[in-house]
GROMACS .gro file of C-alpha atoms in nm:
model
  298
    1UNK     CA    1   1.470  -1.011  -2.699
    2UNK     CA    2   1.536  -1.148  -2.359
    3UNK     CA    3   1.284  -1.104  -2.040
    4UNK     CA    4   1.446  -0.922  -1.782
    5UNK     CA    5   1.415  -0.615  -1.637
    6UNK     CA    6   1.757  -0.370  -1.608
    7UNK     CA    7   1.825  -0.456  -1.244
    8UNK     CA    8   1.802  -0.829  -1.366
    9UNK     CA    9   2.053  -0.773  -1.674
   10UNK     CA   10   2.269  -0.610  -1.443
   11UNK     CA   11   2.308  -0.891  -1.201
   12UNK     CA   12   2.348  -1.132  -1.550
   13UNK     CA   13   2.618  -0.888  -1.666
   14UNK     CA   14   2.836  -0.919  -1.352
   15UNK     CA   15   2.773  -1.266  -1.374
   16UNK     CA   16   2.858  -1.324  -1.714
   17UNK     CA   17   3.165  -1.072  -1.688
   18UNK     CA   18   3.297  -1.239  -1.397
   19UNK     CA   19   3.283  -1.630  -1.529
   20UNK     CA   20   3.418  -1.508  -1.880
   21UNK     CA   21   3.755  -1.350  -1.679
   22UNK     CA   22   3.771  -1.592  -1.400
   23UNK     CA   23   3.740  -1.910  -1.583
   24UNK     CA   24   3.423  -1.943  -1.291
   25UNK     CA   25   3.085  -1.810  -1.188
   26UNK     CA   26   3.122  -1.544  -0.915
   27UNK     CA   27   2.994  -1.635  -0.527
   28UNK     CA   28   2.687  -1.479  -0.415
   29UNK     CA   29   2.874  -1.246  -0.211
   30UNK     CA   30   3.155  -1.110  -0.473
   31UNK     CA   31   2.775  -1.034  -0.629
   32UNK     CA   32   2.664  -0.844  -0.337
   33UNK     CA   33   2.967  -0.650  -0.314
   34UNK     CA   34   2.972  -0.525  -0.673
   35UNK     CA   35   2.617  -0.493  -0.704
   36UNK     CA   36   2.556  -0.301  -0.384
   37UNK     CA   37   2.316  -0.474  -0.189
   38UNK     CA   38   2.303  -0.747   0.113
   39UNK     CA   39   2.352  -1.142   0.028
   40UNK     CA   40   2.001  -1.221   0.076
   41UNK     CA   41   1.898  -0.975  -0.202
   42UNK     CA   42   2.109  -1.212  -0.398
   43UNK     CA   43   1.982  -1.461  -0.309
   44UNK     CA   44   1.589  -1.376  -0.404
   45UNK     CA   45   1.722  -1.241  -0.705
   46UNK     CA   46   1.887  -1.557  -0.819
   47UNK     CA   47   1.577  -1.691  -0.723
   48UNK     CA   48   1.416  -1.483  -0.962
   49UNK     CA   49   1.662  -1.577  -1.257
   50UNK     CA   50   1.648  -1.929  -1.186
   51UNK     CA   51   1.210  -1.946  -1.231
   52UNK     CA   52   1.222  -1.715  -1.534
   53UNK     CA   53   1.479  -1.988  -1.698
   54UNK     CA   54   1.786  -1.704  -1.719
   55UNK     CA   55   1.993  -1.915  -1.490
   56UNK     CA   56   2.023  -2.215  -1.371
   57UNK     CA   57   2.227  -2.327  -1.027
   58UNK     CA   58   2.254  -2.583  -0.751
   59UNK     CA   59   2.129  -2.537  -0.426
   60UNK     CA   60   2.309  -2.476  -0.167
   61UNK     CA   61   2.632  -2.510  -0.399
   62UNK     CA   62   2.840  -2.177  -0.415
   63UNK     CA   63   2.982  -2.128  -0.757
   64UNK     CA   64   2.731  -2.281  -0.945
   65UNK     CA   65   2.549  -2.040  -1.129
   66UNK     CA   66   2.517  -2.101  -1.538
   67UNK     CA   67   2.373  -1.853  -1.779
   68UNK     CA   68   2.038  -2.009  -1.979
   69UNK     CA   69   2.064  -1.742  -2.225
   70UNK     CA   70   2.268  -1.636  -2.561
   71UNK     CA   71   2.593  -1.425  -2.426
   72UNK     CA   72   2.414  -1.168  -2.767
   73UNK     CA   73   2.115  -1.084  -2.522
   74UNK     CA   74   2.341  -1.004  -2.167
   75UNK     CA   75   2.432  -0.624  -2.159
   76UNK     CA   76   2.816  -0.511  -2.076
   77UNK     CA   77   2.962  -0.462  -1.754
   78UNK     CA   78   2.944  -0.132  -1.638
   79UNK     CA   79   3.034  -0.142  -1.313
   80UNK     CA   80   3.411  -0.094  -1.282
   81UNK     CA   81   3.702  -0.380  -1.262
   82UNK     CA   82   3.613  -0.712  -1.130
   83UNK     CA   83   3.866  -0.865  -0.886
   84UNK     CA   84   3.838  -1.194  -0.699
   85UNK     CA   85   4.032  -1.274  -0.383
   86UNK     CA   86   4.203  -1.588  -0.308
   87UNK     CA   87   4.228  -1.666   0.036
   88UNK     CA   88   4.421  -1.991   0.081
   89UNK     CA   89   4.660  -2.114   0.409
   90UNK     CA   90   5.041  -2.149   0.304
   91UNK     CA   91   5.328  -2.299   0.503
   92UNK     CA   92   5.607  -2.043   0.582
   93UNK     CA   93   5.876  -2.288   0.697
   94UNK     CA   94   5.804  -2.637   0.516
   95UNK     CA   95   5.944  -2.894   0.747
   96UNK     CA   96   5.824  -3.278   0.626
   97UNK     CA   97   5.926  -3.330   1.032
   98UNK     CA   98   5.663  -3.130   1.187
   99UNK     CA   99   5.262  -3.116   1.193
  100UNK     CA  100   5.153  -2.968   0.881
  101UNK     CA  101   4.953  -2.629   1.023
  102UNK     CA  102   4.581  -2.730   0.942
  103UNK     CA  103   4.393  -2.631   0.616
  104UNK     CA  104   4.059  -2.481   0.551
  105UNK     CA  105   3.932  -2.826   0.476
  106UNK     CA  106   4.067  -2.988   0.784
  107UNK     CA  107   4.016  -2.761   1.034
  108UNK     CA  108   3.786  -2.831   1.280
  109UNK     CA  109   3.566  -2.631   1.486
  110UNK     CA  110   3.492  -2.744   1.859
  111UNK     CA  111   3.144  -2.822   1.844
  112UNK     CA  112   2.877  -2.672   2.110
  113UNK     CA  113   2.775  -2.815   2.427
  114UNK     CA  114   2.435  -2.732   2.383
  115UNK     CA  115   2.193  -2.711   2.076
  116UNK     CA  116   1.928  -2.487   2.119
  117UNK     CA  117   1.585  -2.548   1.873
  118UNK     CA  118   1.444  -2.229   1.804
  119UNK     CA  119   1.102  -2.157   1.636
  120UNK     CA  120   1.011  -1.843   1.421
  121UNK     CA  121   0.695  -1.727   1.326
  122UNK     CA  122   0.587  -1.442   1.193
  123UNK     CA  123   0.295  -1.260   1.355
  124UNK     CA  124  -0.038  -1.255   1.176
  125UNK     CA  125   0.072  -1.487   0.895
  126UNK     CA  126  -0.196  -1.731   0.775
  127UNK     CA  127  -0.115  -1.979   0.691
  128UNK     CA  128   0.227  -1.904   0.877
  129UNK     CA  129   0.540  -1.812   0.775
  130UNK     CA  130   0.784  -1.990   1.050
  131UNK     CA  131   1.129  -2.130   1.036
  132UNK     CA  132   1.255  -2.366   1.299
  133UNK     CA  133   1.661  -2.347   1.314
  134UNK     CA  134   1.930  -2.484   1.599
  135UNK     CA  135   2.250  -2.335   1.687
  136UNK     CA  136   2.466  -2.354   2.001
  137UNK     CA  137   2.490  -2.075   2.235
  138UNK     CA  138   2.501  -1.747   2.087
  139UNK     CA  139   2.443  -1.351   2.214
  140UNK     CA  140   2.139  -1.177   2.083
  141UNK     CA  141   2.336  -1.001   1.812
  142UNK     CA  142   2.441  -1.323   1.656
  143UNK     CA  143   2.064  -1.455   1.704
  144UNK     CA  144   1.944  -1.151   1.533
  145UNK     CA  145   2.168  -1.249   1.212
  146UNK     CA  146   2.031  -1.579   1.214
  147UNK     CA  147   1.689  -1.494   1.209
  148UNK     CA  148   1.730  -1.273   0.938
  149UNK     CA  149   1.898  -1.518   0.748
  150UNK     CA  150   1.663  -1.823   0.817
  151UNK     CA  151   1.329  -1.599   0.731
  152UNK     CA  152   1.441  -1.444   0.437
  153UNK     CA  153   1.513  -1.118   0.561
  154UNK     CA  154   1.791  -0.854   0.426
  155UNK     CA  155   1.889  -0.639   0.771
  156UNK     CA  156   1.804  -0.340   0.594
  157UNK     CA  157   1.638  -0.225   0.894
  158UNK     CA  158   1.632  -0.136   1.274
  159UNK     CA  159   1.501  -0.437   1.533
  160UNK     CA  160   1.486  -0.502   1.891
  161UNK     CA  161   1.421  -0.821   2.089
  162UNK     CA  162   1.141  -0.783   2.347
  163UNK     CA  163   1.172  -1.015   2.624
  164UNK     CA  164   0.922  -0.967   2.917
  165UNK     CA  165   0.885  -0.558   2.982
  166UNK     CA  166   1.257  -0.526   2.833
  167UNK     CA  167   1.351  -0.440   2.509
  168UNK     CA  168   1.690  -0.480   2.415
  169UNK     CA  169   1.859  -0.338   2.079
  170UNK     CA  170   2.206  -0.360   1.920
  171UNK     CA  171   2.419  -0.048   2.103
  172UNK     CA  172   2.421   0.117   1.804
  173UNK     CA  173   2.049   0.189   1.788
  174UNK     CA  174   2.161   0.369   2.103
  175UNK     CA  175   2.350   0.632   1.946
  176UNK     CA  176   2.241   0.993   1.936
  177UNK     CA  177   1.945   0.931   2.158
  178UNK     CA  178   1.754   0.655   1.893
  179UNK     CA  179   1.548   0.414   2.045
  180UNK     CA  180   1.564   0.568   2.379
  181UNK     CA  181   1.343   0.304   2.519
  182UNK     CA  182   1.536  -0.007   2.487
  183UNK     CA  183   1.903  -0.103   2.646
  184UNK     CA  184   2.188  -0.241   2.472
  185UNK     CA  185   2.224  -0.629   2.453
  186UNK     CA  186   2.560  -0.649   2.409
  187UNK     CA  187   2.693  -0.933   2.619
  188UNK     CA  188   2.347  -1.108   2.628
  189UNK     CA  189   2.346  -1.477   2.523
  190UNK     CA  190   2.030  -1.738   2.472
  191UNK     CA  191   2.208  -1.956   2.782
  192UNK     CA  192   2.177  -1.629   3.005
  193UNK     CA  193   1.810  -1.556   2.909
  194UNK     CA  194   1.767  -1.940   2.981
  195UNK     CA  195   1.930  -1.904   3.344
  196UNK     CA  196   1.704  -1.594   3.390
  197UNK     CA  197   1.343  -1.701   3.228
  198UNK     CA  198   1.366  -2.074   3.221
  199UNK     CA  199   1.389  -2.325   2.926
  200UNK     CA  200   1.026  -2.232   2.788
  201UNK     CA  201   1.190  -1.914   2.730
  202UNK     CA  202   1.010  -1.716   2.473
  203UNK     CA  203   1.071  -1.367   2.282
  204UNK     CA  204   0.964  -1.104   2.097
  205UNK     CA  205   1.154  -1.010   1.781
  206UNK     CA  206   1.062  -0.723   1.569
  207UNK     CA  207   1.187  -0.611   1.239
  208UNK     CA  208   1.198  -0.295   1.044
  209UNK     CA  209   0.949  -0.003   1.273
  210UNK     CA  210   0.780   0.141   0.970
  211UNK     CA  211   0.619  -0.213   0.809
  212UNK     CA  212   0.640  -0.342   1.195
  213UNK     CA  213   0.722  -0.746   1.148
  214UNK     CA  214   0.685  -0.885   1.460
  215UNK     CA  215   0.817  -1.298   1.534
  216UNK     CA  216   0.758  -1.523   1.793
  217UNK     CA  217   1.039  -1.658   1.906
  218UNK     CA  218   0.998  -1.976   2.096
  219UNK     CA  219   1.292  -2.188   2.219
  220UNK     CA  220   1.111  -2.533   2.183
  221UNK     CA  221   1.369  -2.741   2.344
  222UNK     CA  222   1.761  -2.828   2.435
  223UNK     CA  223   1.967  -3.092   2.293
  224UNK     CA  224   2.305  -3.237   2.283
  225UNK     CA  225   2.470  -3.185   1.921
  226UNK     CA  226   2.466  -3.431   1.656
  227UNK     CA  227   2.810  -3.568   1.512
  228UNK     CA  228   2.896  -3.463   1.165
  229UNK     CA  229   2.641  -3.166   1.134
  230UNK     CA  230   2.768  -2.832   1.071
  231UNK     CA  231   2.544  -2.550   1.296
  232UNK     CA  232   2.395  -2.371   1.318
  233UNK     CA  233   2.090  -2.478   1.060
  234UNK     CA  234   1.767  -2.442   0.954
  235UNK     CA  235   1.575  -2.777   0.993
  236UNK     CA  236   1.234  -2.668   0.817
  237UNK     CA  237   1.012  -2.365   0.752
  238UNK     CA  238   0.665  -2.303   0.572
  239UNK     CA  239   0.610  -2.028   0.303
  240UNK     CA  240   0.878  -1.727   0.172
  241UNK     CA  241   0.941  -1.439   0.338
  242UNK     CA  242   0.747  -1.113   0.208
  243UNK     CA  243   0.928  -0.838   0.026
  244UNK     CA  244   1.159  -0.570   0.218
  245UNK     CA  245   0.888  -0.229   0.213
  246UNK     CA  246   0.565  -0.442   0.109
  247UNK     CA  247   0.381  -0.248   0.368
  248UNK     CA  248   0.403  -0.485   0.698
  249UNK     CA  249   0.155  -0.822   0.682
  250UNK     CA  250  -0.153  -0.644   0.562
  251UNK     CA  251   0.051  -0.462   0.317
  252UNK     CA  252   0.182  -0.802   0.190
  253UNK     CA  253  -0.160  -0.963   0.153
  254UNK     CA  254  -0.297  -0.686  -0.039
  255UNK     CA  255   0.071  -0.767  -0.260
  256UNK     CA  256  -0.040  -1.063  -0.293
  257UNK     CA  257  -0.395  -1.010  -0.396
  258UNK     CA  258  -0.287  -0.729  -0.639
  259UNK     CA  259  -0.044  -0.976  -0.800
  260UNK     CA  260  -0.274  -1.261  -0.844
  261UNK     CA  261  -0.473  -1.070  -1.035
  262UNK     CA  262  -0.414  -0.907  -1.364
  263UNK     CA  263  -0.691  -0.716  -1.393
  264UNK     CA  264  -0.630  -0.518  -1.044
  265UNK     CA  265  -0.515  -0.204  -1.085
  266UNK     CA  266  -0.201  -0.226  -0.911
  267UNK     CA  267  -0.149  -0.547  -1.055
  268UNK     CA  268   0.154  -0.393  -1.299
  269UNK     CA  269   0.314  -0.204  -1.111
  270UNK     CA  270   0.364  -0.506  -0.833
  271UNK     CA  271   0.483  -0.714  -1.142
  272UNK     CA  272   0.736  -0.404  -1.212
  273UNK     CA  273   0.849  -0.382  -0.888
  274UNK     CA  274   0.932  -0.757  -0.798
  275UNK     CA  275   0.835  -0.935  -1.126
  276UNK     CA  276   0.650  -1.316  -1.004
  277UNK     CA  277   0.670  -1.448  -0.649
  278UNK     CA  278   0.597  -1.768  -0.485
  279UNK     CA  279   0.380  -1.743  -0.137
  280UNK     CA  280   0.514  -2.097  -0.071
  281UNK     CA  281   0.861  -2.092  -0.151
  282UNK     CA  282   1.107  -2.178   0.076
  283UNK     CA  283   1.455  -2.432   0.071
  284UNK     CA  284   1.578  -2.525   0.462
  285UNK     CA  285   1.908  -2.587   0.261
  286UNK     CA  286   1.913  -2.222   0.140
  287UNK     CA  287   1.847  -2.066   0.477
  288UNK     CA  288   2.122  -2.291   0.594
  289UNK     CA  289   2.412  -2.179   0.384
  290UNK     CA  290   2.306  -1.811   0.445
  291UNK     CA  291   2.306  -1.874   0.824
  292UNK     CA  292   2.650  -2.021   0.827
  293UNK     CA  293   2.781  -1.735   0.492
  294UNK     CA  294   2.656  -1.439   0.770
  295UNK     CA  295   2.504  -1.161   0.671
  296UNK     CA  296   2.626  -0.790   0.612
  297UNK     CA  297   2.726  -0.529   0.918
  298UNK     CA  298   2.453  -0.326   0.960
   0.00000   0.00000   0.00000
């Protein structure tokens, strides 16, 4: 008998399902779609697959996810039809004379005029948690995506950027009188908070109000783009991000402690819940490809 929990044979049934009809594995976010939940769940749960030897994939490689196991062990589908969409440019009015319109492959993006090297910590983490990224000039809503991405995150929650005495929210946390306290940042970008608060500019970023993650955000330093690299990018980080609903940073310590320990009594039940996890874990390449996949609307 295979070791997985249901939610895991799920995710291997879709998987399986998919390749066997499609001739290849699915992406990570034809996953998220049929599964239900936001690419970075995927993402720790192929995580998960890959260190109990179900799967195996490349990093950073989309499409490369092989089943370990016998096809015997994988429960059936039962999640409704699987389509895949083909996206794919096309000439309309072939002429050998003119410019071929560009392709996805050729296509080329006009790269920023400034690279901005952000660093991410999370509050109260020993040893840290931090990521250090660079992008080019983007608003607060984008920035917000990124971080979530780079740390691990799955924007399953509220957040709000604190910069100074200001808070400022997406609009929508506006709605129906939430987070009266805060203002809208639609419109803001890092290069206007750099005109307004200098080039040591420094922030506040907080992250789901019940467990209460707070970051330091610290923009470290400006610099011209680098041919040939796609942005934005993660550069490096220390240590995986802690569970969505672990409790905030002394709930995930006492995670932690419960789950090193097999005789604690809620040792189980964290083993249940999440099944193994690496405190050091963490691939710059990964947080890379989910910054420049994007995450889900919130």
């Amino acid at each position: 008998m295979a070791d997985f929990t249901p939610t895991q044979g799920r995710y291997l049934s879709y998987i399986h399902a998919y390749t066997a009809g499609f001739g290849l594995p699915p992406a990570e976010s034809e996953i998220a779609e049929a599964i239900g939940v936001s690419p970075p769940s995927v993402n720790q749960m192929m995580k998960m697959l890959q260190k109990k030897g179900l799967i195996h994939r490349e990093p950073g490689v989309p499409r490369s996810i092989q089943i370990l196991i016998d096809e015997s062990l994988i429960p059936k589908w039962s999640g409704g039809k699987i389509t895949r969409v083909v996206r794919e440019w096309v000439m309309t009015n072939p002429d050998t004379k003119k410019q071929a319109r560009p392709t996805l492959a050729n296509k080329k993006h006009k790269p920023p005029a400034e690279i901005y090297v952000i660093k991410i910590t999370l509050s109260g983490s020993k040893p840290p948690i931090w990521r250090r990224i660079e992008t080019g000039d983007v608003s607060l809503a984008k920035l917000h995506e990124l971080i979530q991405a780079a740390m691990g995150w799955t924007n399953s929650h509220l957040h709000q950027f604190v910069i100074g005495e200001a808070c400022y929210v997406d609009p929508r946390g506006l709605e129906h009188g939430m987070m009266e306290w805060a203002q809208s940042y639609s419109g803001i970008t890092i290069a206007k908070l750099v005109a307004m608060q200098g080039a040591k500019l420094k922030m506040q970023y907080d992250y789901d109000f019940g467990d209460g993650w707070e970051h330091k955000i610290v923009l470290e330093k400006i610099v011209v783009p680098k041919p040939d690299v796609t942005y934005p990018r993660c550069t490096a980080g220390k240590n995986a991000c802690p569970p969505e609903d672990v409790g905030g940073i002394w709930g995930y310590y006492e995670y932690l402690e419960a789950l090193s320990n097999p005789k604690h009594p809620e040792h189980e039940e964290h083993m249940q819940w999440s099944g193994p996890f690496d405190a050091t874990e963490f691939d710059n390449l990964e947080a890379t490809h989910l910054m420049q996949t994007g995450m889900p609307s919130w």
